[in-house]
mmCIF file of C-alpha atoms in Angstrom:
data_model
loop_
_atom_site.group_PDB
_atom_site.id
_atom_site.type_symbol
_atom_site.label_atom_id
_atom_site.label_comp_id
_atom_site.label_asym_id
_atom_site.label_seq_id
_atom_site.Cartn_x
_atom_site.Cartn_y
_atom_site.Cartn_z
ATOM 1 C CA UNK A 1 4.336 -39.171 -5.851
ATOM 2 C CA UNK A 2 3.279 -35.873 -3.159
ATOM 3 C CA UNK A 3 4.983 -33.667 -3.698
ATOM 4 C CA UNK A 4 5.995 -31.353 -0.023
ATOM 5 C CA UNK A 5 4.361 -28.271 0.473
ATOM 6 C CA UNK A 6 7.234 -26.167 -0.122
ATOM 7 C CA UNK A 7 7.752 -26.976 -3.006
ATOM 8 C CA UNK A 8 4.323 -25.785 -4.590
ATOM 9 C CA UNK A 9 5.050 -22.886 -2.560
ATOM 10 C CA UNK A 10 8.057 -21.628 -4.086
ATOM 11 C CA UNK A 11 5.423 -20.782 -7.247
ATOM 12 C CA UNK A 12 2.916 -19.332 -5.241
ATOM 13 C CA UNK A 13 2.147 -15.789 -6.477
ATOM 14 C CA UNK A 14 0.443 -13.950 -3.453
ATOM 15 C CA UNK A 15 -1.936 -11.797 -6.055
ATOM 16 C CA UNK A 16 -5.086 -13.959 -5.800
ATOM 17 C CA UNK A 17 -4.239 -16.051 -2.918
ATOM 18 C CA UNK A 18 -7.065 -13.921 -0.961
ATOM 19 C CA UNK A 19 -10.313 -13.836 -2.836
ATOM 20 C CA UNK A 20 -10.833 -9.633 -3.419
ATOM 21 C CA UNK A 21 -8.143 -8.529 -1.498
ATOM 22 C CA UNK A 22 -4.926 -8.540 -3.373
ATOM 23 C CA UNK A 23 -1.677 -10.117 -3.120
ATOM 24 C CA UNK A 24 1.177 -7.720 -3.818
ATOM 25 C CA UNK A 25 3.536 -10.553 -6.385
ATOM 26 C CA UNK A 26 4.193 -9.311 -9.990
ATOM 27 C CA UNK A 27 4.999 -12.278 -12.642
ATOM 28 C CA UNK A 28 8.222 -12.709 -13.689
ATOM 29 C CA UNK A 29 9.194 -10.250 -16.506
ATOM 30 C CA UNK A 30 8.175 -11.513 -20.085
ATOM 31 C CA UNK A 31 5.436 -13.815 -18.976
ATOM 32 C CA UNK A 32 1.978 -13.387 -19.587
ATOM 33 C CA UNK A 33 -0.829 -14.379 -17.918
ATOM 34 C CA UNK A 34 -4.846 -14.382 -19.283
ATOM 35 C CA UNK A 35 -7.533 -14.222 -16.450
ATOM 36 C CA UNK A 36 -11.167 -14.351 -16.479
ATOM 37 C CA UNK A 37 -12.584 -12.740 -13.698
ATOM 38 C CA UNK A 38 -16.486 -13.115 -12.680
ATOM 39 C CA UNK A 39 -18.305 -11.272 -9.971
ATOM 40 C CA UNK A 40 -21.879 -11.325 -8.552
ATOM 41 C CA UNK A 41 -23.312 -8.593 -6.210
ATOM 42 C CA UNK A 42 -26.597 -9.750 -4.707
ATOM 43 C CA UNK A 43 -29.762 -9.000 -2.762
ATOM 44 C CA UNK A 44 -31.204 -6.147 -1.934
ATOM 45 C CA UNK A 45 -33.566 -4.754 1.186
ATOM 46 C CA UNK A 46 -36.674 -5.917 -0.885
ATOM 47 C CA UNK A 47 -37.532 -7.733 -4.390
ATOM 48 C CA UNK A 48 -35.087 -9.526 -6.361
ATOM 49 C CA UNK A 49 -31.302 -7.907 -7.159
ATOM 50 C CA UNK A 50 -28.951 -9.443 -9.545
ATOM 51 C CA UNK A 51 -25.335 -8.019 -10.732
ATOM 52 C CA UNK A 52 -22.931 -10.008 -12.497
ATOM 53 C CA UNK A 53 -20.227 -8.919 -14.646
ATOM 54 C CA UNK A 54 -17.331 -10.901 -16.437
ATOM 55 C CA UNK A 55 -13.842 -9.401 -17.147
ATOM 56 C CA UNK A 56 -11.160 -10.847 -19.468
ATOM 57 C CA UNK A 57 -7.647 -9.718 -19.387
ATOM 58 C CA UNK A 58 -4.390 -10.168 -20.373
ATOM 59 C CA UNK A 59 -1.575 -9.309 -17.964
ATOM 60 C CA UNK A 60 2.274 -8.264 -19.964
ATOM 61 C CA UNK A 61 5.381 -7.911 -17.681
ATOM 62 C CA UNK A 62 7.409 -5.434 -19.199
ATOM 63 C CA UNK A 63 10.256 -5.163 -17.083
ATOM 64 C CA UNK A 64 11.197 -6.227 -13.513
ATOM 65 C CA UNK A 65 8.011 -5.384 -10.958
ATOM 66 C CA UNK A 66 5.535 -3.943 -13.368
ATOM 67 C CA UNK A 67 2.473 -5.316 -14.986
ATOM 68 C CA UNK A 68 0.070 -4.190 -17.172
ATOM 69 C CA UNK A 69 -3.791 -5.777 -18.002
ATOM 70 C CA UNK A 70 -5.819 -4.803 -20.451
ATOM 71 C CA UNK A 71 -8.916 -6.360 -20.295
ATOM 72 C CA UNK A 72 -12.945 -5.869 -21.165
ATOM 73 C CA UNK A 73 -16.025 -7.145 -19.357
ATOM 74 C CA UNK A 74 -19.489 -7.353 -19.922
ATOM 75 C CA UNK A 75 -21.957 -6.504 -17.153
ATOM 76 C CA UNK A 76 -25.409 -8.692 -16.892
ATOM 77 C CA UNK A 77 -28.365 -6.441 -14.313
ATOM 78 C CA UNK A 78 -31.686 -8.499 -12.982
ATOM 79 C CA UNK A 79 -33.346 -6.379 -11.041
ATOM 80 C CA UNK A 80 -37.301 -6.512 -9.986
ATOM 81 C CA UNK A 81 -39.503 -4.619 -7.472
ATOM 82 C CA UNK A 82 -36.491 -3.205 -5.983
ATOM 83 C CA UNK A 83 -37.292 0.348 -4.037
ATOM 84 C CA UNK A 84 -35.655 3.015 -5.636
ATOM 85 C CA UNK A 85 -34.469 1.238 -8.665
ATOM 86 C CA UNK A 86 -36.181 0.358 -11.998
ATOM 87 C CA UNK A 87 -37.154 -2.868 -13.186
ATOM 88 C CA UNK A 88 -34.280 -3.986 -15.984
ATOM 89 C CA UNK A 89 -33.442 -7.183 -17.220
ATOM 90 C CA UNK A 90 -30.151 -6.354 -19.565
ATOM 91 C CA UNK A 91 -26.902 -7.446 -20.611
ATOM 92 C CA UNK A 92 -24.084 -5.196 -22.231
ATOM 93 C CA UNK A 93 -20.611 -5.148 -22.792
ATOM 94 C CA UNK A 94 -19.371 -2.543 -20.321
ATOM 95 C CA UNK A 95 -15.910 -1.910 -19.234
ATOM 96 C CA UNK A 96 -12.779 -1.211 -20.866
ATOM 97 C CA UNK A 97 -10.006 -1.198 -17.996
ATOM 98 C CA UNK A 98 -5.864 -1.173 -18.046
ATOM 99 C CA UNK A 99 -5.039 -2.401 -14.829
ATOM 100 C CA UNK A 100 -1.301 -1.488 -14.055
ATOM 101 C CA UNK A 101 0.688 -2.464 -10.793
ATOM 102 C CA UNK A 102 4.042 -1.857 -9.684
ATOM 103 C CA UNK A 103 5.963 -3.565 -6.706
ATOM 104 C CA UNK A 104 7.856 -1.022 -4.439
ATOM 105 C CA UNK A 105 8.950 -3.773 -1.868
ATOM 106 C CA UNK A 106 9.619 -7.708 -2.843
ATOM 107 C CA UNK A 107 8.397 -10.151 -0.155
ATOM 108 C CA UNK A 108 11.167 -12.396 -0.464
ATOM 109 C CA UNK A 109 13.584 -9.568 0.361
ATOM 110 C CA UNK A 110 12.032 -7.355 2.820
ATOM 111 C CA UNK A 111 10.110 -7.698 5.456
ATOM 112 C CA UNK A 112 6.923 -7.687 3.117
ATOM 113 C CA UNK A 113 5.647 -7.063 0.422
ATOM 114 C CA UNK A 114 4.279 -3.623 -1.308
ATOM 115 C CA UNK A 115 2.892 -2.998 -4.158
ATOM 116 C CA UNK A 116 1.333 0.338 -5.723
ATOM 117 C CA UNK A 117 -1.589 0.167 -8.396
ATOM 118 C CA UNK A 118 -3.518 2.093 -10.942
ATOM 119 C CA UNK A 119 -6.244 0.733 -12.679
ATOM 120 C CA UNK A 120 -8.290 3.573 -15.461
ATOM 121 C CA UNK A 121 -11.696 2.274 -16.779
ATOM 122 C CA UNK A 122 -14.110 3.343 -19.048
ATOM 123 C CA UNK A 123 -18.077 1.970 -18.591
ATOM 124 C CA UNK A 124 -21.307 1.891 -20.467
ATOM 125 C CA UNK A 125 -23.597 0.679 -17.459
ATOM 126 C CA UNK A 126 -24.137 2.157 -13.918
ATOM 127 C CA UNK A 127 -22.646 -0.397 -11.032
ATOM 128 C CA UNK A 128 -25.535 -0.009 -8.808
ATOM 129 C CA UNK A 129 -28.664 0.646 -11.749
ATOM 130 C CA UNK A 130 -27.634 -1.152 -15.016
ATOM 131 C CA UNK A 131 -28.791 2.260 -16.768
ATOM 132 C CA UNK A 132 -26.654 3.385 -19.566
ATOM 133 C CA UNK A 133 -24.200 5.803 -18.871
ATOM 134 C CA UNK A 134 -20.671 6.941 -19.690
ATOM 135 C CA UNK A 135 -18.678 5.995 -16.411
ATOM 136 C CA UNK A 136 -14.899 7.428 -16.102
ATOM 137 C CA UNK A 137 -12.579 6.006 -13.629
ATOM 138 C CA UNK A 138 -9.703 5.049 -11.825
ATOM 139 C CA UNK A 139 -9.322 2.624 -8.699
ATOM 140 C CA UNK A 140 -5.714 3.280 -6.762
ATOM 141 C CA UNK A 141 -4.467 0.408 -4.704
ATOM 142 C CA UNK A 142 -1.939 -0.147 -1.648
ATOM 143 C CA UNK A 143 -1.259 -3.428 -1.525
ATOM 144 C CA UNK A 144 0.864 -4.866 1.186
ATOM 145 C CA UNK A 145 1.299 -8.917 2.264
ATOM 146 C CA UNK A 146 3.643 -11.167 4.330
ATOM 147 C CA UNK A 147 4.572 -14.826 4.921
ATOM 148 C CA UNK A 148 3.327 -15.415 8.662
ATOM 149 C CA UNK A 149 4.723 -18.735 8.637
ATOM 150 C CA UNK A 150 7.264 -20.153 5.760
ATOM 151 C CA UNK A 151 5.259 -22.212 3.271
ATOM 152 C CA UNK A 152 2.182 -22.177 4.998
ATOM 153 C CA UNK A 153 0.506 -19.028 6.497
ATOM 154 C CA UNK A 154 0.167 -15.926 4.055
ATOM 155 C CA UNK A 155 -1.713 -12.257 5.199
ATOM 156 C CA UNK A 156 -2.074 -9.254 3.284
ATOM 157 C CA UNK A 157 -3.928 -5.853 3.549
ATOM 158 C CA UNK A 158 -5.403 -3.792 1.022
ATOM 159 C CA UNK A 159 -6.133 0.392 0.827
ATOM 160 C CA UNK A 160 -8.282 1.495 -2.246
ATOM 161 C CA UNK A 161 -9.703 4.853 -3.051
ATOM 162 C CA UNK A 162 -12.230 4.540 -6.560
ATOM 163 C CA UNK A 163 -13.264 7.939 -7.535
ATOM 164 C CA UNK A 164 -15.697 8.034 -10.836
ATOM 165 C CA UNK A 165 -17.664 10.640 -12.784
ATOM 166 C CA UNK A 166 -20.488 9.898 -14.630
ATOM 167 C CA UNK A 167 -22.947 11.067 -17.789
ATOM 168 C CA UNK A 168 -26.007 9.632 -17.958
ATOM 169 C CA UNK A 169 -26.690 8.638 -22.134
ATOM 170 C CA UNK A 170 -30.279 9.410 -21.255
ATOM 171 C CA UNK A 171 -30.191 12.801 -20.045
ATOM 172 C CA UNK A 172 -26.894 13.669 -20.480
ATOM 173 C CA UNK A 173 -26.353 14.931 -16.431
ATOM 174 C CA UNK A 174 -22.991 14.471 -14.975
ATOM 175 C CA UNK A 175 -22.899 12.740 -11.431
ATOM 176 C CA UNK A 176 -19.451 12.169 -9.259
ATOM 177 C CA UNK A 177 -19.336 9.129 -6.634
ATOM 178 C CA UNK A 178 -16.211 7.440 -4.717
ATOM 179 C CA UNK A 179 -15.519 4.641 -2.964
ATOM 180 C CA UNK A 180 -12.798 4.301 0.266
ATOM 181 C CA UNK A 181 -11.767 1.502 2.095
ATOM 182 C CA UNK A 182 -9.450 -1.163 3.577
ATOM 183 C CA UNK A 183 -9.232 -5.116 3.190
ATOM 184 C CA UNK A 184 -7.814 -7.555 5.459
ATOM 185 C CA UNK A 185 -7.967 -11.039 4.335
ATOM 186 C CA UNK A 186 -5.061 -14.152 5.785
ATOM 187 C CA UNK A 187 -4.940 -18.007 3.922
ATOM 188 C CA UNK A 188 -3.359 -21.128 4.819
ATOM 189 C CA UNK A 189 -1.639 -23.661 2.201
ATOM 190 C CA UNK A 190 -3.784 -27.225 3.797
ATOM 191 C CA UNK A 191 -2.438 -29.411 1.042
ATOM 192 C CA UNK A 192 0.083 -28.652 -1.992
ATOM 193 C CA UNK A 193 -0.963 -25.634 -3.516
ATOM 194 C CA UNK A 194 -4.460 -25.182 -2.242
ATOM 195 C CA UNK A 195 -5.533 -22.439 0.337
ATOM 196 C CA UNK A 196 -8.373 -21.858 2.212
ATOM 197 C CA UNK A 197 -8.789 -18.462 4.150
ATOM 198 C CA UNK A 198 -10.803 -15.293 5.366
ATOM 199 C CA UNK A 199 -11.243 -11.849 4.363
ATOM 200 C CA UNK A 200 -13.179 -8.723 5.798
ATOM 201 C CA UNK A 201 -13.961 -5.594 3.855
ATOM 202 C CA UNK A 202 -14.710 -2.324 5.270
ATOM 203 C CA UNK A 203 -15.458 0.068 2.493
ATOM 204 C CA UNK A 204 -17.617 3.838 2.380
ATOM 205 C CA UNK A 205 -19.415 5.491 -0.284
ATOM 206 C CA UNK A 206 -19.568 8.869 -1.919
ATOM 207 C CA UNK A 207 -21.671 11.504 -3.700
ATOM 208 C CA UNK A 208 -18.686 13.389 -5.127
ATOM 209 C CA UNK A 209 -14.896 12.680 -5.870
ATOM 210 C CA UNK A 210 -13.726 13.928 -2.674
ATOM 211 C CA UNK A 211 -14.345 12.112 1.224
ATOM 212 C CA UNK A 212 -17.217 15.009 1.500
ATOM 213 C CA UNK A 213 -20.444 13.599 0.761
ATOM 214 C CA UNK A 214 -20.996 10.526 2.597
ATOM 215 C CA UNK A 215 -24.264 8.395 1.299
ATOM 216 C CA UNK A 216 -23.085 4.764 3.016
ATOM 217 C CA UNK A 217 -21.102 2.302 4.965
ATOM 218 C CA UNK A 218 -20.299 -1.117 4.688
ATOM 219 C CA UNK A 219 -18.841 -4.342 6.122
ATOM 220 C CA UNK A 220 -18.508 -7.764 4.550
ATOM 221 C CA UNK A 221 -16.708 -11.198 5.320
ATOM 222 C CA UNK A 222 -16.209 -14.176 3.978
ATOM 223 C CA UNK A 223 -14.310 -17.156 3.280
ATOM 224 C CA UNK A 224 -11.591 -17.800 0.051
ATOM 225 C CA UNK A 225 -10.351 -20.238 -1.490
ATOM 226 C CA UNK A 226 -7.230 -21.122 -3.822
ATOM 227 C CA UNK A 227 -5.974 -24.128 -6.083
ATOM 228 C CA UNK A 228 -2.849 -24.596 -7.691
ATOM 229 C CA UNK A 229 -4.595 -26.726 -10.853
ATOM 230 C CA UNK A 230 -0.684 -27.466 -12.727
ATOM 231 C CA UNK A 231 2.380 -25.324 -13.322
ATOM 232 C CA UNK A 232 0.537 -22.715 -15.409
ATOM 233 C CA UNK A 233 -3.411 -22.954 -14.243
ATOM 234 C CA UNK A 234 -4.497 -21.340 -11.059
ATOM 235 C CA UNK A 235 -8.693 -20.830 -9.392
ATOM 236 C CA UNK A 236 -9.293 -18.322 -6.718
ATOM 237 C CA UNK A 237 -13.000 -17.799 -5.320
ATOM 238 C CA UNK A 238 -14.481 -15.796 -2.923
ATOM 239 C CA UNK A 239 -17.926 -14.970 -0.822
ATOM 240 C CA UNK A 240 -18.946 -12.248 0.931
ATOM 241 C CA UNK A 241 -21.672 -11.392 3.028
ATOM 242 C CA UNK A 242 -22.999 -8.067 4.445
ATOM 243 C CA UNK A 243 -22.520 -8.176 8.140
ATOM 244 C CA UNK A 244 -22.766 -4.489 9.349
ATOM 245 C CA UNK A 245 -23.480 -1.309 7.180
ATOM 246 C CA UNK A 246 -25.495 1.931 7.110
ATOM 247 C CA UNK A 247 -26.969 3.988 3.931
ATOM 248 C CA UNK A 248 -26.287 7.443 4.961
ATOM 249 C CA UNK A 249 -29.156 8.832 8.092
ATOM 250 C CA UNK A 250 -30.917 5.630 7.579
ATOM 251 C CA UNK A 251 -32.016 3.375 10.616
ATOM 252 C CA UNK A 252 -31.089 -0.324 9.952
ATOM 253 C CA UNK A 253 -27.692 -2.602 10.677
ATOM 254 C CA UNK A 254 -26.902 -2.926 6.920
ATOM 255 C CA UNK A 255 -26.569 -0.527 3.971
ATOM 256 C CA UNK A 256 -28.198 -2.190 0.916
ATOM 257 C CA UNK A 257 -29.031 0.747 -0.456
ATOM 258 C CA UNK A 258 -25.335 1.642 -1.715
ATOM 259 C CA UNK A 259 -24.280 -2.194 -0.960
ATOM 260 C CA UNK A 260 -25.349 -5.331 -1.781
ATOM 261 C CA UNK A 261 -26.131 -8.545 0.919
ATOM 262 C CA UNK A 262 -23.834 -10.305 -0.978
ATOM 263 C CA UNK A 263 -20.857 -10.338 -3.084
ATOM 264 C CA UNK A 264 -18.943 -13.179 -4.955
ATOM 265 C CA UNK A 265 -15.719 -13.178 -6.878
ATOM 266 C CA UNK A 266 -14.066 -16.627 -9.045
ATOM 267 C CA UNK A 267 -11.207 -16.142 -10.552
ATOM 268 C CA UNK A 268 -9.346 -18.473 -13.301
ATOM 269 C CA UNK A 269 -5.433 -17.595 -15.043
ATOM 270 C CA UNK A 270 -3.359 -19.103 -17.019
ATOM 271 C CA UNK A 271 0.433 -18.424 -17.835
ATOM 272 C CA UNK A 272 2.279 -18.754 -21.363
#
C-alpha cells in the first residue's frame, strides 16, 4: 500500500531537508536522535587536496524547542604538491563540539520558522592545513524556513558567523580567523518522504575575529537530496561546487586558496 504524500510529511523535520543549509525543526522533547555526519572538501588550484572529517553526535531535547548535541569527529588530510601547503598524509581525532539550537518561531504556527543556534568546539587539526593545533570556537546560526507549498515545496535560509582562535602545538603562535555568510537552499517532496533540491552558499573569510581582515570570497551550489528510510531512519546528502570566488588581491574567478573546488556533506540519524 502508498502511502499519500502528506502523510510522510506530517514527520518531516525541516533540519536536514537541505543538504548544509539548515532546517529550523527541533525534535519533540525527550527524544533523541544519533547522527553521523561526513564531509569532504576537495581540490585545490594545483596538486592533489583531500579533507574529510566524520562527526558523531547525539542530539537530547530537554524541554520544548531546545536541543543539545554533543558529538566528536575525526578529521582525515591528503594533501600533495599543493602551493602553499605541506605535503601530509594524516588522520586524527579532532573535534569536540556541543551543538545547541533553540526555536524562537514554530513553522506550523507562524508564518515560518526561526531558529537561533550556538555551536562551541574545540580542535586538534587546522581546517585548511591538517597541522596540529589547538583550535577554539564557536559557529552562531540564524536559521529561518517555510512551507512554499503544503506537503510539497519547503525553502529555508541560513546566516552564520564562525569566529576561531588558534595555537599552533608546533610553535605555540596564536592566529584568529572568521568565517561570514548566508545560505539559500529550497527542496521538493517527489515521492513519499524523499526530496530532491538546490542550495547556494555565499560565504567570506577572515584573518582576525572581527569583519576587518578580509583574505577571501566564495560561492558554491549544488544539488541535495533527502530520504525518509522508516519512521525513525533518515539520509540527507549534499554537493557543492565552487562557481565564483576570490582569495583576497588575487586575479582568478575562484578562491581556492581559502576554499576548496568542492565540498560534500552525507548525513545519516536515527531516533529512539
Amino acid at each position: 500500500m502508498t502511502l499519500p504524500a502528506a502523510c510522510f510529511a506530517e514527520e518531516l523535520e525541516t533540519t536536514h531537508l537541505f543538504g548544509f543549509t539548515l532546517g529550523s525543526d527541533v525534535n519533540a522533547v525527550g527524544e533523541r536522535e544519533v547522527e553521523s555526519e561526513s564531509t569532504a572538501r576537495l581540490g585545490k588550484g594545483a596538486g592533489s587536496y583531500t579533507a574529510l572529517s566524520q562527526q558523531l553526535s547525539v542530539k537530547f531535547i530537554p524541554f520544548q524547542d531546545f536541543s543539545i548535541e554533543p558529538g566528536v569527529g575525526a578529521a582525515y588530510h591528503g594533501i600533495s604538491v599543493v602551493p602553499g601547503l605541506d605535503d601530509l598524509h594524516e588522520t586524527a581525532i579532532d573535534t569536540l563540539s556541543l551543538e545547541m539550537r533553540y526555536r524562537v518561531l514554530n513553522r506550523e504556527r507562524a508564518p515560518f520558522g526561526l531558529t537561533l543556534g550556538a555551536d562551541p568546539h574545540w580542535g586538534r587539526a587546522d581546517d585548511l592545513t591538517g597541522e596540529p593545533v589547538d583550535r577554539y570556537g564557536t559557529d552562531f546560526w540564524i536559521i529561518a524556513d517555510k512551507e512554499l507549498a503544503p506537503d510539497r515545496i519547503f525553502a529555508a535560509l541560513n546566516l552564520f558567523y564562525q569566529p576561531e582562535a588558534l595555537r599552533s602545538r608546533l610553535t605555540g603562535l596564536w592566529e584568529q580567523q572568521s568565517q561570514l555568510g548566508t545560505s539559500a537552499a529550497m527542496a521538493v517532496q517527489v515521492y513519499p518522504g524523499v526530496l530532491i533540491g538546490a542550495e547556494a552558499r555565499y560565504m567570506r573569510s577572515y584573518a582576525s575575529l572581527s569583519v576587518d581582515a578580509f583574505v577571501g570570497t566564495a560561492l558554491f551550489v549544488g544539488p541535495t537530496f533527502y530520504a525518509r528510510l522508516s519512521e525513525r531512519a533518515w539520509l540527507s546528502a549534499a554537493w557543492n561546487a565552487q562557481v565564483a570566488g576570490r582569495a583576497g588581491n588575487a586575479p582568478g574567478l575562484l578562491d581556492l586558496t581559502n576554499y576548496e573546488r568542492y565540498q560534500a556533506k552525507l548525513r545519516f540519524g536515527y531516533n529512539f
